[in-house]
Tab-separated table of C-alpha atoms in Angstrom:
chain	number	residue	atom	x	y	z
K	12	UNK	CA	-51.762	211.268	29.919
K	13	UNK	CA	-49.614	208.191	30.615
K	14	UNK	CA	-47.741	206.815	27.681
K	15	UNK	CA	-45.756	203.677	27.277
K	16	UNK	CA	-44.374	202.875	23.734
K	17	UNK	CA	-42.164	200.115	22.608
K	18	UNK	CA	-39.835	199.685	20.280
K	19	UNK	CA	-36.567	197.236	18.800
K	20	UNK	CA	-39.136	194.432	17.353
K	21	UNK	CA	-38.235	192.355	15.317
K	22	UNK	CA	-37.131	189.061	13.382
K	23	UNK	CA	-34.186	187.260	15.008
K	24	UNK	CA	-32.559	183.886	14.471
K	25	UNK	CA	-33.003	181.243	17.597
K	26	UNK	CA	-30.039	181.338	20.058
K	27	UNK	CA	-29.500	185.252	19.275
K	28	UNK	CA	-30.186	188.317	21.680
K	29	UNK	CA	-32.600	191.073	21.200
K	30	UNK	CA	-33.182	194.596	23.331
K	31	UNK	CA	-36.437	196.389	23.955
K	32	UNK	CA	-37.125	199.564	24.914
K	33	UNK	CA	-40.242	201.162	26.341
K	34	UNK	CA	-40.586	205.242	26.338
K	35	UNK	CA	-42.594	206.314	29.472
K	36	UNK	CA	-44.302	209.933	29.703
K	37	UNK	CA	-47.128	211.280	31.392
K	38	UNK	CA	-46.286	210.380	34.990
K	39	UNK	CA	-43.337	210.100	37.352
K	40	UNK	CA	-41.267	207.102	36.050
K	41	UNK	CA	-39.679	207.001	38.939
K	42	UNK	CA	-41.888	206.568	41.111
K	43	UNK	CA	-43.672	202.917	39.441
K	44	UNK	CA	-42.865	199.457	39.192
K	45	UNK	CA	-42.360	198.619	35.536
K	46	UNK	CA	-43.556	194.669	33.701
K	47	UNK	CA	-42.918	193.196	31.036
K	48	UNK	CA	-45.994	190.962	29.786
K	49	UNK	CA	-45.543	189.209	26.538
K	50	UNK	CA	-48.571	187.270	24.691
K	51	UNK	CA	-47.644	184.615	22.060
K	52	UNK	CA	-49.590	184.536	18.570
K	53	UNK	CA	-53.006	183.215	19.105
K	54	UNK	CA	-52.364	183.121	23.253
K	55	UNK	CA	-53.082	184.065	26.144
K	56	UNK	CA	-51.181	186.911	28.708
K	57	UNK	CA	-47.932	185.570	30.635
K	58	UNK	CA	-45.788	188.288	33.085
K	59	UNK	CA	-42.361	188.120	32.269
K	60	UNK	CA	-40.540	190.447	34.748
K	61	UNK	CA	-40.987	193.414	36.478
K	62	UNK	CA	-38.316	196.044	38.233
K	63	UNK	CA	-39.017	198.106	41.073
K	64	UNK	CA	-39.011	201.927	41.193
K	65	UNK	CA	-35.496	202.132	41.461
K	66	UNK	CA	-34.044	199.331	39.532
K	67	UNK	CA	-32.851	197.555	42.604
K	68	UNK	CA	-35.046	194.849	42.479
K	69	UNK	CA	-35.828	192.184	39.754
K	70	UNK	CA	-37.495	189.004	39.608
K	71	UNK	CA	-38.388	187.050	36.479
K	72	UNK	CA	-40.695	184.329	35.229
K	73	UNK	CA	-39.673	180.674	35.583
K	74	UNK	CA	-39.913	180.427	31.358
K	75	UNK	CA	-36.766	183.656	30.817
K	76	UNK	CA	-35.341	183.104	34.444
K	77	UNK	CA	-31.586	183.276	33.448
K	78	UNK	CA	-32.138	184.407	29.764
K	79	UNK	CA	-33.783	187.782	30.027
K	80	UNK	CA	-32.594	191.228	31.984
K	81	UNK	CA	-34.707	193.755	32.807
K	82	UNK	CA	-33.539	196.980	33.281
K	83	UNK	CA	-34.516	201.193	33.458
K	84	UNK	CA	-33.084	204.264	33.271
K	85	UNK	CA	-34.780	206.533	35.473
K	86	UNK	CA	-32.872	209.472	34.242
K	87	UNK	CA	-34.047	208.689	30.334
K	88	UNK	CA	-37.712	207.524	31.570
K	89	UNK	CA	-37.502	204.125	29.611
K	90	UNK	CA	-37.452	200.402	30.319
K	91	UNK	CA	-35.558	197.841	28.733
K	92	UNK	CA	-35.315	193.780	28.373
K	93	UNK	CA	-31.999	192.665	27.112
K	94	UNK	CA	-33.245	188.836	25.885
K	95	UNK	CA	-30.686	186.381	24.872
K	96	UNK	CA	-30.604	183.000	23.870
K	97	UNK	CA	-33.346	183.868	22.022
K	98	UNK	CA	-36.066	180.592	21.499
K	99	UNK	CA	-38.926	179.456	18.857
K	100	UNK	CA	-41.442	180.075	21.863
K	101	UNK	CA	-40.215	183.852	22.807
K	102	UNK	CA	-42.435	184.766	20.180
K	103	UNK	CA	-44.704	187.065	21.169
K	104	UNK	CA	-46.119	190.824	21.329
K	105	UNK	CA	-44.081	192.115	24.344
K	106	UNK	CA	-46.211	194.883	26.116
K	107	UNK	CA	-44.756	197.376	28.565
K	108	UNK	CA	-47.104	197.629	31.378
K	109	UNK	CA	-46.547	200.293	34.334
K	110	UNK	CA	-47.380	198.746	38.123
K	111	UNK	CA	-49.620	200.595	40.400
K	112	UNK	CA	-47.357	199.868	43.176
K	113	UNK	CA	-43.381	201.239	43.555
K	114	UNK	CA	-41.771	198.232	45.311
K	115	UNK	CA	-44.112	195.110	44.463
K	116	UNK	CA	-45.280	193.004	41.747
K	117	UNK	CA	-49.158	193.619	41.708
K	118	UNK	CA	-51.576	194.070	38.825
K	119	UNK	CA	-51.255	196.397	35.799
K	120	UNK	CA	-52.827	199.868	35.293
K	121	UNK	CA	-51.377	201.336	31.757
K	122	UNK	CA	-50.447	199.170	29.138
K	123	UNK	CA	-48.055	200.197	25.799
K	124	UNK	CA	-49.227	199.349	22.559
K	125	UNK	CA	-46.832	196.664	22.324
K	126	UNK	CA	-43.946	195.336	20.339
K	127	UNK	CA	-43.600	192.070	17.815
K	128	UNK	CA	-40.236	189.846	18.754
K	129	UNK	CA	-40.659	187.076	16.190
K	130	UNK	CA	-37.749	183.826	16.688
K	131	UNK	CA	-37.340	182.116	13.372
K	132	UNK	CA	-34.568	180.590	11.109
F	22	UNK	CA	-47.623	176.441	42.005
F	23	UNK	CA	-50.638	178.737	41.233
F	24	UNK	CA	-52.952	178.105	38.643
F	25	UNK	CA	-55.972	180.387	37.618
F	26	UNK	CA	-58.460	179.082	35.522
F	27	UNK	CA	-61.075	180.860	33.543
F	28	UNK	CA	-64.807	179.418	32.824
F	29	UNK	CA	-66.245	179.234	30.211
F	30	UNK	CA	-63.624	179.464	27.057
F	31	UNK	CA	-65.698	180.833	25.313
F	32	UNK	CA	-69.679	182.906	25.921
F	33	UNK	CA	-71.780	183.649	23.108
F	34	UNK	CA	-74.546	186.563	24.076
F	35	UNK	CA	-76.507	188.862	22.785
F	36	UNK	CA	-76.384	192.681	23.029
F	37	UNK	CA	-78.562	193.711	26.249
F	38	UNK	CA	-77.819	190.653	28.122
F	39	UNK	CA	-76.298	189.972	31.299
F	40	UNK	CA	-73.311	187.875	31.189
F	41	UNK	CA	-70.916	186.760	34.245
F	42	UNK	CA	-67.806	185.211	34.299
F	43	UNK	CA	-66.028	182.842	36.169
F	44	UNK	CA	-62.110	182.792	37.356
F	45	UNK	CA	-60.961	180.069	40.202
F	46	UNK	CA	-57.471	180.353	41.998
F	47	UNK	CA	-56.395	176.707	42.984
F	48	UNK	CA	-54.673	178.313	46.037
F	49	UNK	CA	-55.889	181.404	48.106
F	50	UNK	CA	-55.380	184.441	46.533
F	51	UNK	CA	-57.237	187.363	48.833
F	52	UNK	CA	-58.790	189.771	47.320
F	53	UNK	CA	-55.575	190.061	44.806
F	54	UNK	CA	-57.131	189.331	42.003
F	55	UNK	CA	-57.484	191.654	38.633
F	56	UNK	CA	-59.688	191.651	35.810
F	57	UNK	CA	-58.510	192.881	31.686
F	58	UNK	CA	-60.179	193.500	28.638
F	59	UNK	CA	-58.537	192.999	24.979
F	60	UNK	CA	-59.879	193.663	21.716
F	61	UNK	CA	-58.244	192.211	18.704
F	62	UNK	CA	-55.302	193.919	18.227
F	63	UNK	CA	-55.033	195.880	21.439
F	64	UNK	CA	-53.486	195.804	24.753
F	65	UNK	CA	-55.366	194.555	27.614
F	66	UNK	CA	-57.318	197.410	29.637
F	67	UNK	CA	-57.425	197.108	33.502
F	68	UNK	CA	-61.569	196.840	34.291
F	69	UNK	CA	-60.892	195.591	38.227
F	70	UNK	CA	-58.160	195.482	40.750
F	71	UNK	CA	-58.597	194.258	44.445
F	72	UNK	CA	-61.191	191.955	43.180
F	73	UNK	CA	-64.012	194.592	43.136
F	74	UNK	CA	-62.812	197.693	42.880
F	75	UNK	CA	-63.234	199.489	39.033
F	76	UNK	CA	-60.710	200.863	37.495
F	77	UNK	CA	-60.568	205.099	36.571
F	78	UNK	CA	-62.953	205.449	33.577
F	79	UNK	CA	-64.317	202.035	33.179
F	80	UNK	CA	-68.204	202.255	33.068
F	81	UNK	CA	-70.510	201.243	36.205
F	82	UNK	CA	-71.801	198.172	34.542
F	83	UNK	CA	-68.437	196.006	34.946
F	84	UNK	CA	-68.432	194.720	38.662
F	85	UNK	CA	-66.442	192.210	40.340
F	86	UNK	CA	-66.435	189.716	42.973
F	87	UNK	CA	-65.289	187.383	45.242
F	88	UNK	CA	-62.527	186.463	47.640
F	89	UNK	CA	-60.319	183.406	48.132
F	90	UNK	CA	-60.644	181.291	45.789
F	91	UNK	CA	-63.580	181.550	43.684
F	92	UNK	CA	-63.741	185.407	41.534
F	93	UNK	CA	-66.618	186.943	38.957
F	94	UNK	CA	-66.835	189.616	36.732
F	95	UNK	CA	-70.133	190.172	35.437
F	96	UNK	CA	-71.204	192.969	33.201
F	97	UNK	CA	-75.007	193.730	33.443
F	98	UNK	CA	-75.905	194.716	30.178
F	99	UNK	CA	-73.761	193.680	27.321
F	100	UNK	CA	-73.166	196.282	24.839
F	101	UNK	CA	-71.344	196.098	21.650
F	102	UNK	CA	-67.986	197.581	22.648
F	103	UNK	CA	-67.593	194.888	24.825
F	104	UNK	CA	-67.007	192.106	23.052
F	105	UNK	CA	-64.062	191.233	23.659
F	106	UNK	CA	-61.396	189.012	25.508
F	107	UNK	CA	-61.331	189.147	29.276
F	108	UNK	CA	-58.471	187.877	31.448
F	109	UNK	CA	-58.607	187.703	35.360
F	110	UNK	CA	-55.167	187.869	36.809
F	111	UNK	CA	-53.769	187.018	40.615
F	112	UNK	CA	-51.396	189.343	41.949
F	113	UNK	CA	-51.036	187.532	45.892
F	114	UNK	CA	-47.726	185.808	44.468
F	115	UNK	CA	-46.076	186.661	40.899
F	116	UNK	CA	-48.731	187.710	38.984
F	117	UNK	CA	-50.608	184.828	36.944
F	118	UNK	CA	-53.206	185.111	34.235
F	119	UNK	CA	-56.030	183.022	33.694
F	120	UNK	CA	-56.045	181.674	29.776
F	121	UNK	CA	-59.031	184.074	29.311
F	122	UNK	CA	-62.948	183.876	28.057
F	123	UNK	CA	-63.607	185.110	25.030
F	124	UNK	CA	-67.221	186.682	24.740
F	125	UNK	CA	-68.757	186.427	21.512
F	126	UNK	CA	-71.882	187.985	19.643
F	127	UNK	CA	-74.382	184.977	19.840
C-alpha cells in the first residue's frame, strides 16, 4: 500500500531555514510527480511545489517562489523541501502528496500524514 | 490569475439527506477539476478527479459534475462518516484550491 510519511517538523525562529523529508513506499517513486501542499492553522489547502519524476523539473507557488527548494532522491525513495528565510505565515502542516501524473502538475491521489513547521520568536 | 471559489462556507444537514455542493472557476478550467475530503486532523482524501470520475475505493454515493466553469459534488445520502471538510481543486494551470465547505450535523 502506498505510504508517504514526513518528518523534520518543527519550531524555528523567522528568517531561519528548515528541511523536510517525506519517506515514499508502496509504489514506484520513480515513476510519480511528487507536491508539497501545506495548510496553515485554522486554513484552508495551498500547493506549494511539485517535482517531476525525475527531479528535472520544478515549479513553485508565487508565496515560496525563491525561498523554498524542492528536491528527491530517487535512489533513497524520499522527497525533500529545503525552506529558508523562514516567515510568521510558513506556518503550517506540510503534507507530502504523490501526483497521478509523471511529468505534470495535476491533482493529488495519496496524501502523507503530514508534518507541523511552526515560525515563531 | 485563477480563483476557485467554494459555496456555501458552511452546510448544516442531517444524516440521510442529500446535500450538493458548489465550486466556480473564474476562468475555464475543463474538466480539470478535483474534489477532497478532510476530517479534523487528517489529510485530505481524493473523492473525484477529471471532474466526475471517483476515485479507487470511494463509495458510489459521491458524484461529481460539471465542466468549464461551474463544478458540483453532491453526495446522495449523507451518512455520518462524512462530515467533514470538502475542497474542490483545479488542476488546468498550477493547481488551486477552493477555501472549502465545511458540512456540518444540522
Amino acid at each position: 500500500q502506498v505510504q508517504l510519511v514526513e518528518s523534520g517538523g518543527g519550531v524555528v525562529q523567522p528568517g531561519r531555514s528548515l528541511r523536510l523529508s517525506c519517506a515514499a513506499s508502496g509504489f514506484t517513486f520513480s515513476n510519480y510527480g511528487m507536491h508539497w501542499v501545506r495548510q496553515a492553522p485554522g486554513k484552508g489547502l495551498e500547493w506549494v511545489a511539485v517535482i517531476w519524476y525525475d527531479g528535472r523539473n520544478k515549479y513553485y507557488g508565487d508565496s515560496v517562489k525563491g525561498r523554498f527548494t524542492i528536491s528527491r532522491d530517487n535512489s533513497k525513495n524520499t522527497l525533500y523541501l529545503q525552506m529558508n528565510s523562514l516567515r510568521v505565515e510558513d506556518t503550517a502542516v506540510y503534507y507530502c502528496a504523490r501526483d497521478p501524473d509523471a511529468v505534470s502538475g495535476t491533482y493529488f491521489d495519496y496524501w502523507g500524514q503530514g508534518i507541523l513547521v511552526t515560525v515563531s520568536s | 490569475e485563477l480563483v476557485m471559489t467554494q459555496s456555501p462556507g458552511t452546510l448544516s444537514v442531517s444524516p440521510g439527506e442529500r446535500v450538493t455542493l458548489s465550486c466556480r472557476a473564474s476562468q475555464s478550467v475543463s474538466s480539470d477539476l478535483a474534489w477532497y475530503q478532510q476530517k479534523p486532523g487528517q489529510a485530505p482524501r481524493l473523492l473525484i478527479y477529471g471532474a466526475s470520475t471517483r476515485a479507487s475505493g470511494i463509495p458510489a454515493r459521491f458524484s461529481g459534475s460539471g465542466s468549464g466553469t461551474e463544478f458540483s459534488l453532491t453526495i446522495s445520502s449523507l451518512q455520518s462518516e462524512d462530515f467533514a471538510v470538502y475542497y474542490c481543486q483545479q488542476y488546468n494551470n498550477w493547481p488551486e484550491f477552493g477555501q472549502g465547505t465545511k458540512v456540518e450535523i444540522k
